[in-house]
Structures are given as C-alpha cells and as structure tokens.
Short mmCIF file of C-alpha atoms and ligand atoms in Angstrom, two decimals:
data_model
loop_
_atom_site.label_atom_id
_atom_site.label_comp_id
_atom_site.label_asym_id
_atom_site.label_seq_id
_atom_site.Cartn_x
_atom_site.Cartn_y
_atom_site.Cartn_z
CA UNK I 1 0.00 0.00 0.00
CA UNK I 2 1.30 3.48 -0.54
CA UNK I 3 2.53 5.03 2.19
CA UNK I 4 -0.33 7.59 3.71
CA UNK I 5 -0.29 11.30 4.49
CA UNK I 6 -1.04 12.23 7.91
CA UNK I 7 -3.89 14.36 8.73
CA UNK I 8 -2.92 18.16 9.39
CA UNK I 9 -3.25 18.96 12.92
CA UNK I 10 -6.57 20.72 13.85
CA UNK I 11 -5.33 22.35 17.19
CA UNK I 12 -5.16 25.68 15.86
CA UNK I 13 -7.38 29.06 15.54
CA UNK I 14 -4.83 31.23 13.78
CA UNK I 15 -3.08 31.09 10.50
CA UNK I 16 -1.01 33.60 8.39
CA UNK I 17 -0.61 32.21 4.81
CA UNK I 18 2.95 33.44 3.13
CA UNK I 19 3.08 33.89 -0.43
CA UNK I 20 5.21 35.86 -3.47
CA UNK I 21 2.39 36.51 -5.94
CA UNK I 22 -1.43 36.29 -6.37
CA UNK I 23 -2.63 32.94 -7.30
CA UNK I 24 -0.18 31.50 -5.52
CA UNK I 25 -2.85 29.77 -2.64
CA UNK I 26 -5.31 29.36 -5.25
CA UNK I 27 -3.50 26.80 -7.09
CA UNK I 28 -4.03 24.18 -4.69
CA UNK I 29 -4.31 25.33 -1.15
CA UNK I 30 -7.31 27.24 -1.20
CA UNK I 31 -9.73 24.00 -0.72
CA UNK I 32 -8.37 23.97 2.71
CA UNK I 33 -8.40 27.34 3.35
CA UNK I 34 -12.51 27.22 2.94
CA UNK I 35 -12.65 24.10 5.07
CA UNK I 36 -10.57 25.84 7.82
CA UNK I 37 -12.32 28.59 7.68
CA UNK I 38 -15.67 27.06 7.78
CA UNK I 39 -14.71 25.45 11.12
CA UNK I 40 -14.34 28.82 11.88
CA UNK I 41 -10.12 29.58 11.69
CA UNK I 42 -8.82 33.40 11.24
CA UNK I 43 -6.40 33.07 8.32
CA UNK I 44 -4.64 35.84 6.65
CA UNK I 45 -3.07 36.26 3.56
CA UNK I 46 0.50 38.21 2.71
CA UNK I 47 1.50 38.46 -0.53
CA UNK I 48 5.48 39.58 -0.81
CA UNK I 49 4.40 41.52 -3.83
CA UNK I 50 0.93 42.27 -6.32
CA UNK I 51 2.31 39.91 -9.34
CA UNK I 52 2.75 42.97 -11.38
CA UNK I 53 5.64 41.02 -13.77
CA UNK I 54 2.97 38.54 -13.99
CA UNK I 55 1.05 39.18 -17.13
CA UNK I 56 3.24 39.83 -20.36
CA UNK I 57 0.76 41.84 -22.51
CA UNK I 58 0.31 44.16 -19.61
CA UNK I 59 2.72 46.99 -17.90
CA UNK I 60 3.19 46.70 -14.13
CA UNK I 61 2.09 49.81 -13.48
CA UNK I 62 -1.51 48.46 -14.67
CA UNK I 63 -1.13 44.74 -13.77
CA UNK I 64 -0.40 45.80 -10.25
CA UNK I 65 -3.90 47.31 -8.97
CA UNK I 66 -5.68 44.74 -10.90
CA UNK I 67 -4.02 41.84 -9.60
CA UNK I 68 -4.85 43.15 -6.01
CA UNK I 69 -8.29 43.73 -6.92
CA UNK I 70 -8.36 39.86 -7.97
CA UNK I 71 -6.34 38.06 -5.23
CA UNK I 72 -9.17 40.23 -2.50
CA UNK I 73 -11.85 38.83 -4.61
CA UNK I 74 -10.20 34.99 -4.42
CA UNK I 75 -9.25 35.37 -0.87
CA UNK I 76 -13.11 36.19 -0.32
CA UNK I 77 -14.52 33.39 -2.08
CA UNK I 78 -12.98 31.18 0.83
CA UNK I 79 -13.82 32.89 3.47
CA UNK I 80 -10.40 35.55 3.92
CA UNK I 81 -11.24 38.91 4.43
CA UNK I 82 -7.74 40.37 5.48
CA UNK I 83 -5.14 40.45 2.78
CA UNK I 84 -1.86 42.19 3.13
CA UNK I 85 0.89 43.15 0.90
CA UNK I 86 4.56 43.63 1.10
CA UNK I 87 5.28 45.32 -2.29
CA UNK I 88 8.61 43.36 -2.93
CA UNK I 89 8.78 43.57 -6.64
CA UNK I 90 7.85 40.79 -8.74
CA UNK I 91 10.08 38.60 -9.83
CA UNK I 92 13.23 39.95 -8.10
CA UNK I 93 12.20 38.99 -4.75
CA UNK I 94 15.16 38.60 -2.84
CA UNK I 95 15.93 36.68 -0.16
CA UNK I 96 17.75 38.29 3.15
CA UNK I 97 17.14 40.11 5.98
CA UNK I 98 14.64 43.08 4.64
CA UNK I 99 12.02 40.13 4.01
CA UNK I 100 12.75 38.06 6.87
CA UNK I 101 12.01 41.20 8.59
CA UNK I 102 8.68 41.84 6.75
CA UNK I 103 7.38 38.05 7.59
CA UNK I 104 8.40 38.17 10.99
CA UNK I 105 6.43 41.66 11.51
CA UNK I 106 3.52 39.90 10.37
CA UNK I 107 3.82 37.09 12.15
CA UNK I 108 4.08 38.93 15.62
CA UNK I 109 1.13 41.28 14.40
CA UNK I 110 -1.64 38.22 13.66
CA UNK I 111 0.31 35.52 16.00
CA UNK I 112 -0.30 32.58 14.43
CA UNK I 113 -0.01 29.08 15.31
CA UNK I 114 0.28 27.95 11.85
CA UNK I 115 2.21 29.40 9.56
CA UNK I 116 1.71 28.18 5.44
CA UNK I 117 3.83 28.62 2.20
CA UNK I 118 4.31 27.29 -0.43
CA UNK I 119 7.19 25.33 -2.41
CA UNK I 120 10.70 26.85 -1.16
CA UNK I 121 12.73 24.30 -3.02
CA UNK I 122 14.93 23.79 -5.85
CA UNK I 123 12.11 22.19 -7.93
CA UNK I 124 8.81 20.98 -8.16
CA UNK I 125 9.52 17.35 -7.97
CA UNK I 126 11.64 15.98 -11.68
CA UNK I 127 12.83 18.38 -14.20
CA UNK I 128 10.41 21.23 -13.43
CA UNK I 129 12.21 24.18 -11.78
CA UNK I 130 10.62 26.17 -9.67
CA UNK I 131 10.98 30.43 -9.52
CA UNK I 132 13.40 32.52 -7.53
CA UNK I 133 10.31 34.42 -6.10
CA UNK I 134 8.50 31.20 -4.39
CA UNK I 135 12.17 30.16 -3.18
CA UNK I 136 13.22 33.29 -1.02
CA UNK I 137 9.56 33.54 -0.05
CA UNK I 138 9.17 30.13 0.86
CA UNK I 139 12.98 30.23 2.79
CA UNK I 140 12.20 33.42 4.50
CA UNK I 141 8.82 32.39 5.49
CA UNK I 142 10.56 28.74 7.33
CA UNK I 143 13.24 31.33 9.06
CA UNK I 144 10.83 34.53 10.19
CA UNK I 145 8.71 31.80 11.82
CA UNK I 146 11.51 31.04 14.13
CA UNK I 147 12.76 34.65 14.00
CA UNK I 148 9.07 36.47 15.20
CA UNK I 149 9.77 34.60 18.73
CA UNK I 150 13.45 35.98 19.44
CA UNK I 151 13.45 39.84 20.83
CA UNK I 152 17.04 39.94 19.89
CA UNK I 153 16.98 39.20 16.41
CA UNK I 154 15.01 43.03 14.58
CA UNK I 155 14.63 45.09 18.44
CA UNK I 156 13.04 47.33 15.73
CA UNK I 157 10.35 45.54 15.53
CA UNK I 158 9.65 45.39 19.37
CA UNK I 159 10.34 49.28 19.76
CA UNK I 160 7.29 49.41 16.72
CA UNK I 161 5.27 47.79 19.37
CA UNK I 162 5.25 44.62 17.93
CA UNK I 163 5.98 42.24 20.77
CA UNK I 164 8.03 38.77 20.18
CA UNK I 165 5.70 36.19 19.33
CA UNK I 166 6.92 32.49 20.18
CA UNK I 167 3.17 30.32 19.29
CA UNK I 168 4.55 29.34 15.61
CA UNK I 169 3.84 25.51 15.78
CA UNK I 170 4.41 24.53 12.05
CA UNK I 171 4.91 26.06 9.03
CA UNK I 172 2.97 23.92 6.22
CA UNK I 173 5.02 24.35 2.69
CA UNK I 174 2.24 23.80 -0.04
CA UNK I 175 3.10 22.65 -3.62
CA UNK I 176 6.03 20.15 -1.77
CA UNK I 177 7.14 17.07 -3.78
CA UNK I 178 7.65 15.57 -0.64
CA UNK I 179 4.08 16.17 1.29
CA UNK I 180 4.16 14.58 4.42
CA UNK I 181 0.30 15.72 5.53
CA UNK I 182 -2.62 16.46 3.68
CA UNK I 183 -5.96 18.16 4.56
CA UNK I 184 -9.53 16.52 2.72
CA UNK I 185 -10.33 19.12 0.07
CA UNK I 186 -13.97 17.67 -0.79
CA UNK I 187 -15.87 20.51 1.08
CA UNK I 188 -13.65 23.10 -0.36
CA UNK I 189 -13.17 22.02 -3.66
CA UNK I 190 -16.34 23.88 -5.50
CA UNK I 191 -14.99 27.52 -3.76
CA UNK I 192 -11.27 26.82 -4.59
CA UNK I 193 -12.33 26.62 -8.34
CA UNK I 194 -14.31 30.35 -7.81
CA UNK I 195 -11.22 31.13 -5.57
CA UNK I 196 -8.74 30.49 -8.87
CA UNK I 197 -11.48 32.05 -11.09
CA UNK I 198 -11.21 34.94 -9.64
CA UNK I 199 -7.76 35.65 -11.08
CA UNK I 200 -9.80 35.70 -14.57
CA UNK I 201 -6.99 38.45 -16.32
CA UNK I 202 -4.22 36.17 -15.32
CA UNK I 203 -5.81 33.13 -16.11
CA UNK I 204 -7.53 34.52 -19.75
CA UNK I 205 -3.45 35.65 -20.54
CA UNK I 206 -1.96 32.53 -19.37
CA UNK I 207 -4.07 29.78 -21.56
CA UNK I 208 -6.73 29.56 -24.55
CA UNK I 209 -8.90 27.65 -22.80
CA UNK I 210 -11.98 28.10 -20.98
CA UNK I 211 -11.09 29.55 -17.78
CA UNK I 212 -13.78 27.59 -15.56
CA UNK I 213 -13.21 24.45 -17.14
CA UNK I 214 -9.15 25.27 -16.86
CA UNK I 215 -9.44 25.93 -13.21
CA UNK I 216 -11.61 23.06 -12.75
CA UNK I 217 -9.57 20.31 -14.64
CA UNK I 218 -6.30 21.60 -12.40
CA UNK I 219 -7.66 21.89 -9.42
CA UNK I 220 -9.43 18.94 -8.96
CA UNK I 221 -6.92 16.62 -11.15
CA UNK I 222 -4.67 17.88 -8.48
CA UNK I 223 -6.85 16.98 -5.24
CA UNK I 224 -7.63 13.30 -7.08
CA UNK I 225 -4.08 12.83 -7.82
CA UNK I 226 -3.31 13.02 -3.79
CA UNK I 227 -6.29 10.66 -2.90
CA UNK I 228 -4.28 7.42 -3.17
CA UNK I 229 -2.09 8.53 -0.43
CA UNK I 230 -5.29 9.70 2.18
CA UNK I 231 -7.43 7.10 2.31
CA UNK I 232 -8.80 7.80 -1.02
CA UNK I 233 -10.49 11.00 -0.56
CA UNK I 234 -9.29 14.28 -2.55
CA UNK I 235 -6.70 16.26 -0.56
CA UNK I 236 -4.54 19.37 -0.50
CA UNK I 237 -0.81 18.20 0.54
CA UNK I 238 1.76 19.87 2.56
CA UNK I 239 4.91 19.45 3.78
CA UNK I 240 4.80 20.50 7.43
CA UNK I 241 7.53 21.27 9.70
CA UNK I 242 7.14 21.52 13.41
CA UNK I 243 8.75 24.09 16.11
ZN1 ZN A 301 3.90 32.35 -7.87
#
C-alpha cells in the first residue's frame, strides 16, 4: 500500500498564509483554506508583492492594482477577508534580511499558530524548476517563523510595538514534492475553483482555454491525484515542519 499522508493537525485558531504573488494559494491550497475557515479559523493572507511582472501583454504599473483587486476577490470566495501586501517587486524577490524582517512583523502582528507557504525548493519534484520568487519567499517564510519569537533578532520591531511572538507551531510548505500531511479538500473544492477564477486576467493571458473548465480540470486533477495517499479522498498536501 502506498505510504499515507497524515492528517494536518486541527489544534489551531490562527493562520497567516505566506506567499510571493497572487494565485499563488489558489493553485491548490485554497480548498483547505474554505474548510478551515468554515470550522471557523482566522487566516490571513500576505502576498510579498501584487504579481505585477505577472502578465506579459500588460505593464506593471496596470497589472499591479488589478491583480490586487483579484487576489481580495479569491481570498473572499474562501472565506479571507484580510489580505496584506509587502510590495517586494515581482520577480526579483530577494531573499535576506529586509524580508525576513517583513514576515516576521507579520507574524508577531496576527500571532499565528500555523504558519503556510508554499514550495521553497529547488524544484517541483523531476525536471520542473521552480521560480526565484517562491524560493526566497518560501525560505524566508521557514526562518521569520523562528525569528518572530526571538526579541534579539530586529529590536526594531519590538520598539514598533510589535511584541516577540513564540506560538509558531508549524509552518505547512504547499506545492512540496515531498508532502508529508494532507488536509480533505472535498468541502472546499467547489470555492477553490471560484477562488482560482477569480484571477480571470491572469488566467484569460496565461491559456486559450476556458477559464472555468481550466481551473476546474487543475484543481481537482490535483486533489484526485493526492487521494491514493489519504485514504482515497481528494486532498490538498503539505509538507509541514514543526517548532
Ligand atoms: Zn507564484
């Protein structure tokens, strides 16, 4: 038998979600997002920056607002009402201390227990090679979670009046190619489709097919594909690491 995820813990009523661009929960991750937040979980987003290199027919200065506009509208449609940005700038996201100082301002501001990215490695499992953005993010995100709890490391922060926060439990890496947990996406699945929908500029620039049936196909081809490995119902994977 293969070998099966575990279940994500459920001891939890706070979560900041970590990202580089827009769509970046909604390709996956969202399903769980509406099935934590139907149990009633906070979760916020924080995008590093507004995907404005994201579009090619389109100039940042234009892709920018728009992309905002569609990432509040796909946050909503699973039940997240705060969304933050960091306005690092697309595609040149670097990692170091300016946004390991961002994340852990933001994670002593919302004090989560759970902390979720998504893929900080090399690749995305084989030959596919993943960007420089979701690498620093997904790096910085693993170190500010640890970094938020120690008053020594950014004093700035605490002199802002943002206080050391220490309740980080796990940070849950989405989009790994070595899950080790995985969350039942069935009640979720329907609003993570809307939820990916709602980037309809991105999606209409990125392929020539119908966007619904696009989001539909990926999204739940995706959940289907991780079934074998949790007791055969669709699920949303992550690799989690503990504190
Ligand atoms: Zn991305």
């Amino acid at each position: 038998m293969t070998e099966q995820l575990e279940p994500m813990p459920t001891d939890w009523r706070r979560a900041l979600a970590v990202v580089a661009h827009p769509d970046d929960l909604e390709y996956g991750c969202a399903a769980a997002v509406a099935g934590w937040t139907d149990g009633g979980r906070d979760i916020t987003y924080l995008l590093a920056t507004r995907g404005e290199a994201g579009i090619d027919t389109l100039e940042p200065e234009k892709c920018a607002p728009l992309r905002e506009q569609e990432q509040r509208a796909s946050a909503a449609a699973v039940g997240v009402s705060r969304v933050e940005f960091l306005d690092h700038r697309d595609g040149v996201i670097e990692y170091g201390i300016a946004l390991r100082r961002d994340i852990a301002a933001a994670v002593r501001r919302h004090r989560p227990e759970l902390v979720i990215t998504l893929n900080h490695r090399d690749t995305w499992g084989g030959v596919a090679w993943n960007t420089p953005d979701h690498r620093a993010v997904g790096r910085a995100v693993l170190d500010a979670a640890a970094d938020a709890g120690n008053r020594w490391i950014f004093p700035e922060l605490a002199e802002q009046g943002l206080a050391p926060w220490d309740g980080v439990r796990w940070v849950a890496v989405a989009g790994s190619s070595t899950p080790t947990h995985a969350v039942d996406a069935t009640a979720g699945l329907e609003r993570s489709v809307r939820s990916l929908l709602a980037h309809r500029t991105y999606i209409e620039a990125l392929t020539d097919e119908d966007p619904e049936a696009y989001c539909r196909t990926f999204l739940t081809g995706n959940a289907q594909a991780s079934a074998e490995r949790f007791g055969g119902r669709p699920a949303v994977t992550f690799e989690l690491f503990a504190r």
